[in-house]
Amino acid sequence: MLSILRPGRGPRPRGYGIGLALILVVLAAQIVGALGGAWIAGRHMENAQIDTVTYVGRLTASDVASAANPAREAIETTVSRLELNPVDDEDDAERVAFTAMVALSDHPEVTRVLFGWSGGAYLMLERTDSGYEQTYAFSESDAARIAVYDEAFDVVEVRTTAYENQREQLWYTIPVGADGTTWMEPVVDTDTGSTRVTLSRDITDDDGEKLAVVAADVDTAVFTDALDDLPFGDGAAAYVLSAQDAVVGFPTARADEVADYIAATGDVPTAGDLGIGLLTDDLAQGETAWVDDGETVTAQGAFAKAHDLPWQIVIVSPWSALSDGLDALKGTIWWIAASTIAVTGLALLIAWRVRHPLAGLRTAATTDPLTGLLNRAELQRQGRRLLKQAHGRGGTVVVGVIDLDHFKTLNDRYGHPAGDAALTAVGARLRDQVRGTDIVARVGGDEFVVVMVLPDGVDGGGIAWRLRDDLEAAVHSRVEGGSCIGVTMGIAVTDAVSEPLGALVARADAALVEGKQTAKGRVYLAGATASAAAEV
């Protein structure tokens, strides 16, 4: 029996049904995926919000801690370069002031360095628009003196003022933490109308008695700069508060409001004065509290122990501002990654072509251009490495500080070329006489430093004398007018290789300075203290 098929109708292909089924499955999968993704996103939203607040808080804390670090570094640099004996004469005052000037130069965020001794002496060096101003007094019975320096640290003016007992000032008397340091509450600088914070550090003897206090001031504007650089969007603001809720750092947007408050009251505003709502007054180190009203988040966190800051951060921001800021940060990171890939080949090519000039730049950065010896910075780097090696292998460490006597006389009589010739002769002789494992450096003017590690039993004093004689003979024989030059050397000898290089150099230099007051052209051995120096 024949089957008659009507036009337009016939058996559907099998693949058509399969394709339709696949389309339905895909559509269903998309729906399920969308619904499931929305559900999962909702579940993770709260964690994402917490992570966002935590991230921004840690970033803020890190930037603020970095802005505060120069004060700590300035104090550590100053303490490491000075023995912190009381200021007894003009030379002491100039030495301490120069060390403070170096700390201020290295850390532009620091505006003033202060020293106070238990006997009543004190010295303060403050940065000014035209240079530096130093105030110092030797005792309560003396009038204080003010020395004004230009940017080259040359004295411009000296005048006297009334003695002020710094031992009654808060920076001297404030109790310190377990590490010997503490941050004071912010105060208003009456000269500038701005606010500053001070970090103080106690210097004590072995019995814990206070010998001196060193402090450094930081203008709180550095914290404003740090807060302004954070990746916040519009409407967000971050504040740094002290332990007593005084405002240490604030965004530029509120600078006029803060300035008006200071002008009206003469005090640093508190969180309440600026309408900053605090969530709690009981946060442990590293702990964070936050609230979210759906549109705005307020987060309050105490600095972590690693930051060593007794402060807290308050962030008030719409969620959109935090998100926009993070998106911008992520976009920047991706842009940096893509750019890094694009320029890597070019950078490698440039590095290959400039490898020889770079070597020359390294030499220029690590050596003294006149003598070819190491410079001060490279002395510190290589010296620390040599002492570390000596700690593992044993031996006696000898550090010598060498000074050319009557060097100014040579310059005055025969001109600076003669002085340069004398320095060059000393540098060449030092390179010839010391071993390849020793370190020699010119650290400024006519002063040189040599660091040697000798086998146990070798007479370091005898070696120093022979080196002194060789240097003096080289100058006398090679330099016109060099017969007027003498060589004096101070040495510090120790087998306690854990003693820092800076301390050894300081002891050797103190022995040299003290010895030259007795007789020049000698070698002087440093004792445990500067006053224990003796001729070898």
Coordinates of C-alpha atoms in Angstrom, one line a residue:
M1 CA 0.0 0.0 0.0
L2 CA 1.5 3.3 -1.1
S3 CA 1.8 6.1 1.4
I4 CA 1.0 9.5 0.0
L5 CA 3.0 12.3 1.7
R6 CA 1.5 15.8 1.9
P7 CA 3.7 18.6 0.7
G8 CA 5.6 20.5 3.4
R9 CA 5.3 17.7 5.9
G10 CA 7.7 14.8 6.4
P11 CA 9.7 13.1 9.1
R12 CA 11.9 15.6 11.1
P13 CA 15.6 14.8 11.0
R14 CA 17.1 13.4 14.2
G15 CA 19.7 16.1 14.4
Y16 CA 17.1 18.8 14.7
G17 CA 15.8 17.4 17.9
I18 CA 19.2 17.0 19.3
G19 CA 20.1 20.6 18.4
L20 CA 16.9 21.9 20.0
A21 CA 17.6 19.9 23.1
L22 CA 21.1 21.4 23.3
I23 CA 19.7 24.9 22.9
L24 CA 17.3 24.3 25.7
V25 CA 20.0 22.8 27.9
V26 CA 22.3 25.8 27.3
L27 CA 19.5 28.2 28.1
A28 CA 18.7 26.3 31.2
A29 CA 22.3 26.2 32.2
Q30 CA 22.6 30.0 31.6
I31 CA 19.5 30.6 33.8
V32 CA 20.8 28.3 36.5
G33 CA 24.2 29.8 36.3
A34 CA 22.9 33.3 36.5
L35 CA 20.7 32.5 39.5
G36 CA 23.5 30.5 41.1
G37 CA 26.0 33.3 40.5
A38 CA 23.6 35.8 42.0
W39 CA 23.1 33.7 45.0
I40 CA 26.8 33.1 45.5
A41 CA 27.6 36.8 44.9
G42 CA 25.1 37.6 47.6
R43 CA 26.6 35.1 50.0
H44 CA 30.1 36.6 49.4
M45 CA 29.1 40.2 49.4
E46 CA 29.6 40.7 53.2
N47 CA 33.0 39.0 53.1
A48 CA 33.9 41.2 50.1
Q49 CA 32.9 44.3 52.0
I50 CA 35.0 43.3 55.0
D51 CA 38.0 42.5 52.7
T52 CA 37.6 45.9 51.1
V53 CA 37.6 47.8 54.4
T54 CA 40.5 45.6 55.7
Y55 CA 42.6 46.2 52.6
V56 CA 42.0 50.0 52.6
G57 CA 42.7 50.2 56.3
R58 CA 46.0 48.3 55.9
L59 CA 47.1 50.4 53.0
T60 CA 46.3 53.5 55.0
A61 CA 48.2 52.3 58.0
S62 CA 51.2 51.3 55.9
D63 CA 51.4 54.7 54.2
V64 CA 51.1 56.6 57.5
A65 CA 53.7 54.4 59.1
S66 CA 56.1 55.1 56.2
A67 CA 55.5 58.8 56.7
A68 CA 56.3 58.5 60.4
N69 CA 59.4 56.4 59.9
P70 CA 61.8 59.3 59.1
A71 CA 61.6 60.5 62.8
R72 CA 62.6 57.1 64.1
E73 CA 65.4 56.8 61.4
A74 CA 66.7 60.3 62.2
I75 CA 66.9 59.4 65.9
E76 CA 68.6 56.1 65.2
T77 CA 71.1 57.7 62.8
T78 CA 71.9 60.4 65.4
V79 CA 72.4 58.0 68.3
S80 CA 74.6 55.7 66.1
R81 CA 76.9 58.6 65.2
L82 CA 77.2 60.1 68.6
E83 CA 78.3 58.8 72.0
L84 CA 75.8 61.3 73.5
N85 CA 78.3 62.7 76.1
P86 CA 77.1 66.0 77.5
V87 CA 77.8 69.2 75.5
D88 CA 80.6 70.8 77.4
D89 CA 82.2 73.2 74.9
E90 CA 81.7 74.8 71.5
D91 CA 83.4 71.9 69.7
D92 CA 80.9 69.5 71.3
A93 CA 78.0 71.7 70.3
E94 CA 79.2 71.9 66.7
R95 CA 79.8 68.2 66.5
V96 CA 76.3 67.4 67.8
A97 CA 74.8 70.1 65.6
F98 CA 76.5 68.7 62.5
T99 CA 75.2 65.2 63.2
A100 CA 71.7 66.6 63.7
M101 CA 72.1 68.5 60.4
V102 CA 73.0 65.3 58.6
A103 CA 69.8 63.7 60.1
L104 CA 67.7 66.6 58.9
S105 CA 69.3 66.5 55.5
D106 CA 68.7 62.8 55.1
H107 CA 65.1 63.1 56.3
P108 CA 63.3 66.2 55.0
E109 CA 60.1 65.2 56.8
V110 CA 61.8 65.9 60.1
T111 CA 61.8 69.6 61.1
R112 CA 63.8 69.5 64.4
V113 CA 66.1 67.3 66.3
L114 CA 66.4 67.8 70.1
F115 CA 69.0 66.5 72.7
G116 CA 68.7 66.8 76.4
W117 CA 71.2 65.5 79.0
S118 CA 70.4 64.6 82.6
G119 CA 73.0 67.2 83.8
G120 CA 71.0 70.1 82.3
A121 CA 72.8 70.6 79.0
Y122 CA 70.6 70.6 75.9
L123 CA 70.9 71.2 72.1
M124 CA 68.2 71.7 69.5
L125 CA 68.6 72.1 65.7
E126 CA 65.7 73.2 63.7
R127 CA 65.2 73.6 59.9
T128 CA 64.4 77.1 58.7
D129 CA 63.6 78.6 55.3
S130 CA 67.2 79.7 54.9
G131 CA 69.1 76.9 56.6
Y132 CA 69.2 75.9 60.3
E133 CA 68.9 77.4 63.8
Q134 CA 70.7 75.8 66.7
T135 CA 69.9 76.5 70.4
Y136 CA 72.2 75.0 73.0
A137 CA 73.3 75.5 76.6
F138 CA 76.0 73.7 78.6
S139 CA 74.4 74.1 82.1
E140 CA 71.7 75.9 84.1
S141 CA 74.2 78.5 85.1
D142 CA 75.0 79.5 81.5
A143 CA 72.9 81.5 79.1
A144 CA 71.7 79.6 76.1
R145 CA 73.2 80.4 72.7
I146 CA 71.5 80.5 69.4
A147 CA 73.6 79.9 66.3
V148 CA 72.1 80.5 62.8
Y149 CA 73.4 78.5 59.9
D150 CA 72.9 78.8 56.2
E151 CA 72.1 75.8 54.0
A152 CA 75.9 75.0 53.7
F153 CA 76.0 74.9 57.5
D154 CA 78.2 78.0 57.8
V155 CA 77.5 80.2 60.8
V156 CA 75.6 83.4 59.9
E157 CA 74.8 84.7 63.4
V158 CA 75.3 83.9 67.1
R159 CA 73.3 85.4 69.9
T160 CA 72.3 84.5 73.5
T161 CA 68.9 83.8 75.0
A162 CA 67.6 82.7 78.4
Y163 CA 68.3 79.1 79.6
E164 CA 65.2 76.9 79.5
N165 CA 65.3 73.7 81.6
Q166 CA 64.4 71.1 79.0
R167 CA 64.3 68.4 81.7
E168 CA 60.9 69.9 82.6
Q169 CA 59.6 69.7 79.0
L170 CA 57.2 67.0 78.0
W171 CA 59.5 65.5 75.3
Y172 CA 62.1 64.9 78.0
T173 CA 59.9 63.7 80.9
I174 CA 57.2 61.7 79.0
P175 CA 57.3 57.9 79.9
V176 CA 58.6 55.7 77.1
G177 CA 57.6 52.3 75.9
A178 CA 59.4 49.0 76.2
D179 CA 61.6 49.9 73.2
G180 CA 62.7 53.2 74.8
T181 CA 60.7 55.4 72.5
T182 CA 57.3 57.1 72.6
W183 CA 55.2 59.4 70.4
M184 CA 53.9 62.6 72.1
E185 CA 50.5 64.1 71.5
P186 CA 50.4 66.5 68.6
V187 CA 50.9 70.2 69.4
V188 CA 50.6 73.5 67.6
D189 CA 53.8 75.1 66.3
T190 CA 53.4 78.7 67.5
D191 CA 55.7 80.0 64.8
T192 CA 54.0 78.4 61.8
G193 CA 50.5 77.7 63.0
S194 CA 50.8 74.1 61.8
T195 CA 50.8 71.0 64.0
R196 CA 53.7 68.6 64.7
V197 CA 54.3 65.4 66.6
T198 CA 57.4 64.4 68.4
L199 CA 59.1 61.0 68.9
S200 CA 61.3 60.8 72.0
R201 CA 63.9 58.2 72.9
D202 CA 65.6 57.6 76.2
I203 CA 69.3 56.8 76.4
T204 CA 70.0 54.9 79.6
D205 CA 73.0 53.3 81.3
D206 CA 73.3 49.6 82.2
D207 CA 71.4 50.2 85.4
G208 CA 68.5 51.8 83.5
E209 CA 69.3 55.4 84.7
K210 CA 68.4 58.1 82.1
L211 CA 71.5 59.7 80.6
A212 CA 69.9 61.7 77.8
V213 CA 66.9 62.0 75.6
V214 CA 66.9 62.4 71.8
A215 CA 63.7 63.6 70.1
A216 CA 62.6 64.4 66.5
D217 CA 59.7 66.6 65.3
V218 CA 57.7 65.7 62.3
D219 CA 55.3 68.2 60.6
T220 CA 51.9 66.5 60.4
A221 CA 51.6 67.7 56.8
V222 CA 53.4 64.5 55.8
F223 CA 50.4 62.5 57.0
T224 CA 48.1 64.7 55.0
D225 CA 50.2 64.0 51.9
A226 CA 50.0 60.2 52.7
L227 CA 46.2 60.3 53.2
D228 CA 45.7 62.3 50.0
D229 CA 47.7 59.7 48.0
L230 CA 45.4 56.8 49.0
P231 CA 43.2 55.2 46.3
F232 CA 39.9 56.7 47.5
G233 CA 37.1 57.9 45.4
D234 CA 35.0 61.0 45.8
G235 CA 33.4 61.4 49.2
A236 CA 35.9 59.3 51.2
A237 CA 38.1 60.6 53.9
A238 CA 40.7 59.1 56.3
Y239 CA 42.0 60.5 59.5
V240 CA 44.9 59.6 61.9
L241 CA 44.1 60.1 65.6
S242 CA 46.4 60.0 68.6
A243 CA 45.8 58.0 71.7
Q244 CA 43.8 60.9 73.1
D245 CA 41.8 61.3 69.9
A246 CA 43.7 64.4 68.8
V247 CA 43.9 64.8 65.0
V248 CA 47.3 63.8 63.8
G249 CA 46.5 63.5 60.1
F250 CA 43.6 64.7 57.9
P251 CA 42.8 65.1 54.2
T252 CA 43.6 68.4 52.4
A253 CA 39.8 68.9 51.9
R254 CA 39.5 69.8 55.6
A255 CA 42.8 71.8 55.9
D256 CA 41.0 75.1 56.0
E257 CA 38.6 73.9 58.8
V258 CA 41.6 72.7 60.8
A259 CA 43.5 75.9 60.3
D260 CA 40.4 78.0 61.4
Y261 CA 40.1 75.9 64.6
I262 CA 43.8 76.3 65.5
A263 CA 43.5 80.1 64.8
A264 CA 40.5 80.3 67.1
T265 CA 41.6 78.1 70.0
G266 CA 45.4 77.6 69.7
D267 CA 44.9 73.9 70.2
V268 CA 45.0 70.8 68.0
P269 CA 41.4 69.7 67.2
T270 CA 40.1 66.4 68.4
A271 CA 38.0 63.9 66.5
G272 CA 34.8 65.3 68.1
D273 CA 35.8 68.9 67.1
L274 CA 35.8 67.8 63.4
G275 CA 32.6 65.7 63.8
I276 CA 34.4 62.4 63.4
G277 CA 32.3 59.7 65.0
L278 CA 34.3 57.1 66.9
L279 CA 32.9 53.5 67.2
T280 CA 34.9 52.5 70.3
D281 CA 37.6 53.6 72.6
D282 CA 38.9 50.1 73.4
L283 CA 40.8 48.7 70.4
A284 CA 43.8 46.4 70.8
Q285 CA 46.8 46.7 68.5
G286 CA 45.8 45.6 64.9
E287 CA 42.1 45.4 65.8
T288 CA 39.5 47.0 63.6
A289 CA 35.8 47.9 64.1
W290 CA 33.4 49.0 61.4
V291 CA 29.7 49.7 60.7
D292 CA 27.8 49.8 57.4
D293 CA 24.5 51.6 57.0
G294 CA 24.1 50.3 53.4
E295 CA 25.6 53.3 51.7
T296 CA 28.4 54.5 53.9
V297 CA 31.0 52.6 55.9
T298 CA 32.9 53.8 58.9
A299 CA 36.0 51.9 59.9
Q300 CA 38.2 52.5 63.0
G301 CA 41.4 50.5 63.4
A302 CA 44.5 50.6 65.7
F303 CA 47.9 50.3 64.2
A304 CA 49.4 46.9 64.2
K305 CA 52.3 46.1 66.6
A306 CA 54.8 46.0 63.6
H307 CA 54.1 49.7 62.9
D308 CA 55.0 50.7 66.5
L309 CA 52.5 53.7 66.5
P310 CA 50.1 54.4 69.4
W311 CA 47.5 55.9 67.0
Q312 CA 44.4 54.8 65.2
I313 CA 42.9 55.4 61.8
V314 CA 39.3 56.3 61.0
I315 CA 37.9 56.0 57.5
V316 CA 34.5 57.3 56.5
S317 CA 33.5 56.6 52.9
P318 CA 30.6 55.7 50.6
W319 CA 31.0 52.1 49.4
S320 CA 31.2 53.4 45.9
A321 CA 34.3 55.5 46.7
L322 CA 36.1 52.5 48.1
S323 CA 35.1 50.3 45.2
D324 CA 36.1 52.9 42.6
G325 CA 39.4 53.4 44.3
L326 CA 40.1 49.6 44.3
D327 CA 39.1 49.3 40.7
A328 CA 41.4 52.1 39.8
L329 CA 44.2 50.4 41.7
K330 CA 43.5 47.1 39.9
G331 CA 43.4 48.9 36.5
T332 CA 46.8 50.5 37.4
I333 CA 48.3 47.1 38.3
W334 CA 47.1 45.5 35.0
W335 CA 48.4 48.5 33.1
I336 CA 51.7 48.1 34.8
A337 CA 51.8 44.4 34.0
A338 CA 51.0 44.9 30.3
S339 CA 53.5 47.7 30.1
T340 CA 56.2 45.6 31.8
I341 CA 55.8 42.9 29.2
A342 CA 55.9 45.5 26.4
V343 CA 59.1 47.2 27.5
T344 CA 61.0 44.1 28.8
G345 CA 62.7 43.5 25.5
L346 CA 63.6 47.1 25.1
A347 CA 64.9 47.3 28.6
L348 CA 67.1 44.2 28.1
L349 CA 68.5 45.7 24.9
I350 CA 69.3 49.0 26.6
A351 CA 70.9 47.2 29.5
W352 CA 73.1 45.3 27.1
R353 CA 74.2 48.5 25.3
V354 CA 74.9 50.5 28.5
R355 CA 76.5 47.7 30.6
H356 CA 79.9 49.4 30.4
P357 CA 78.6 52.9 31.2
L358 CA 76.7 51.4 34.1
A359 CA 79.8 49.9 35.5
G360 CA 81.4 53.3 35.3
L361 CA 78.5 54.8 37.1
R362 CA 78.7 52.2 39.9
T363 CA 82.4 53.0 40.3
A364 CA 81.6 56.7 40.5
A365 CA 78.9 56.1 43.1
T366 CA 81.1 54.0 45.4
T367 CA 84.5 55.6 45.2
D368 CA 86.1 58.9 45.9
P369 CA 86.9 60.6 42.6
L370 CA 90.2 62.1 43.7
T371 CA 91.9 59.1 45.4
G372 CA 90.0 56.2 43.9
L373 CA 89.3 54.9 47.4
L374 CA 85.9 53.9 48.7
N375 CA 83.6 56.7 49.7
R376 CA 81.8 56.9 53.1
A377 CA 78.6 55.0 52.0
E378 CA 80.5 52.1 50.4
L379 CA 82.7 51.9 53.5
Q380 CA 79.7 51.3 55.6
R381 CA 78.3 48.7 53.2
Q382 CA 81.6 46.7 52.7
G383 CA 82.7 47.3 56.3
R384 CA 79.5 45.6 57.6
R385 CA 80.1 42.7 55.3
L386 CA 83.8 42.3 56.4
L387 CA 82.8 42.3 60.0
K388 CA 80.1 39.7 59.4
Q389 CA 82.8 37.5 57.7
A390 CA 85.1 38.1 60.6
H391 CA 82.4 36.9 63.0
G392 CA 82.4 33.5 61.2
R393 CA 86.1 33.1 60.8
G394 CA 87.5 34.7 63.9
G395 CA 90.3 37.2 64.2
T396 CA 91.0 40.7 65.5
V397 CA 89.3 43.7 63.9
V398 CA 91.4 46.8 63.7
V399 CA 89.7 50.1 62.5
G400 CA 92.0 53.1 61.9
V401 CA 91.0 56.7 61.4
I402 CA 93.9 58.7 59.7
D403 CA 94.2 62.4 59.6
L404 CA 96.8 64.6 57.8
D405 CA 98.3 67.2 60.2
H406 CA 98.8 70.7 58.9
F407 CA 96.9 70.0 55.7
K408 CA 95.4 73.4 55.7
T409 CA 98.9 74.9 55.9
L410 CA 100.0 73.0 52.8
N411 CA 96.9 74.2 50.9
D412 CA 97.5 77.8 52.0
R413 CA 101.2 77.9 51.1
Y414 CA 101.3 75.8 47.9
G415 CA 97.7 75.9 46.6
H416 CA 95.0 73.3 46.4
P417 CA 96.8 71.3 43.7
A418 CA 99.5 70.5 46.3
G419 CA 96.7 69.4 48.7
D420 CA 95.1 67.2 46.1
A421 CA 98.6 65.7 45.4
A422 CA 99.0 64.9 49.1
L423 CA 95.6 63.2 49.2
T424 CA 96.3 61.3 46.0
A425 CA 99.7 60.1 47.4
V426 CA 98.1 58.9 50.6
G427 CA 95.4 57.1 48.7
A428 CA 97.9 55.4 46.4
R429 CA 100.1 54.4 49.4
L430 CA 97.1 53.0 51.2
R431 CA 96.2 50.8 48.3
D432 CA 99.8 49.6 48.0
Q433 CA 100.2 48.7 51.7
V434 CA 96.9 47.1 52.7
R435 CA 95.8 43.6 51.6
G436 CA 93.1 42.9 49.1
T437 CA 90.8 41.8 51.9
D438 CA 91.2 45.1 53.8
I439 CA 89.0 48.2 53.3
V440 CA 90.3 51.7 52.8
A441 CA 88.2 54.8 52.3
R442 CA 88.4 58.5 52.2
V443 CA 85.5 59.8 54.3
G444 CA 85.9 63.5 53.8
G445 CA 88.6 66.2 53.6
D446 CA 91.9 64.8 54.8
E447 CA 90.4 62.0 56.7
F448 CA 90.8 58.3 55.8
V449 CA 89.5 55.1 57.3
V450 CA 91.1 51.6 57.1
V451 CA 89.4 48.4 58.3
M452 CA 91.5 45.2 58.8
V453 CA 90.9 41.8 60.1
L454 CA 94.1 40.3 61.5
P455 CA 94.9 36.8 62.8
D456 CA 94.9 36.4 66.5
G457 CA 98.3 37.4 68.0
V458 CA 99.3 39.9 65.3
D459 CA 100.3 43.3 66.7
G460 CA 97.7 45.7 65.3
G461 CA 99.4 48.7 66.9
G462 CA 102.7 47.8 65.2
I463 CA 101.0 47.5 61.8
A464 CA 99.3 50.9 62.4
W465 CA 102.7 52.5 63.2
R466 CA 104.3 51.1 60.0
L467 CA 101.3 52.3 58.0
R468 CA 101.5 55.8 59.5
D469 CA 105.2 56.0 58.8
D470 CA 104.8 54.9 55.2
L471 CA 102.0 57.4 54.5
E472 CA 104.0 60.2 56.0
A473 CA 107.1 59.2 54.0
A474 CA 105.0 59.1 50.8
V475 CA 103.7 62.6 51.2
H476 CA 107.2 64.0 52.1
S477 CA 108.8 62.4 49.0
R478 CA 106.1 62.9 46.4
V479 CA 104.5 66.2 47.2
E480 CA 106.0 69.7 46.8
G481 CA 105.9 71.2 50.3
G482 CA 104.8 67.9 51.7
S483 CA 107.5 68.0 54.4
C484 CA 105.1 70.1 56.5
I485 CA 102.5 67.3 56.6
G486 CA 102.3 64.8 59.4
V487 CA 100.1 61.8 59.9
T488 CA 98.2 61.0 63.1
M489 CA 96.2 57.8 63.4
G490 CA 93.6 56.6 65.9
I491 CA 92.8 52.9 66.1
A492 CA 90.1 50.8 67.7
V493 CA 91.0 47.1 68.2
T494 CA 88.4 44.5 69.2
D495 CA 87.7 40.8 69.0
A496 CA 84.1 41.4 69.8
V497 CA 83.1 41.5 66.1
S498 CA 79.5 42.1 67.1
E499 CA 80.4 45.7 67.8
P500 CA 79.0 47.8 64.9
L501 CA 81.4 49.4 62.4
G502 CA 80.0 52.8 63.2
A503 CA 80.9 52.4 66.9
L504 CA 84.5 51.2 66.0
V505 CA 85.0 54.2 63.7
A506 CA 83.7 56.5 66.4
R507 CA 86.1 55.1 69.0
A508 CA 89.0 55.4 66.7
D509 CA 88.1 58.9 65.7
A510 CA 87.7 59.9 69.4
A511 CA 91.2 58.5 70.1
L512 CA 92.6 60.4 67.2
V513 CA 91.0 63.7 68.3
E514 CA 92.0 63.3 71.9
G515 CA 95.6 62.2 71.0
K516 CA 96.2 65.2 68.8
Q517 CA 95.6 67.4 71.7
T518 CA 98.7 65.9 73.3
A519 CA 100.9 65.3 70.3
K520 CA 100.5 64.9 66.5
G521 CA 102.3 62.4 64.3
R522 CA 101.5 59.5 66.6
V523 CA 99.2 56.4 66.7
Y524 CA 96.6 56.3 69.5
L525 CA 94.7 53.3 70.7
A526 CA 91.1 53.8 71.8
G527 CA 90.0 52.3 75.0
A528 CA 86.5 51.3 76.0
T529 CA 85.6 55.0 76.1
A530 CA 86.9 58.0 74.4
S531 CA 88.7 59.3 77.5
A532 CA 90.7 56.0 77.7
A533 CA 92.7 56.7 74.5
A534 CA 96.5 56.1 74.8
E535 CA 99.5 56.2 72.5
V536 CA 100.5 52.9 71.0

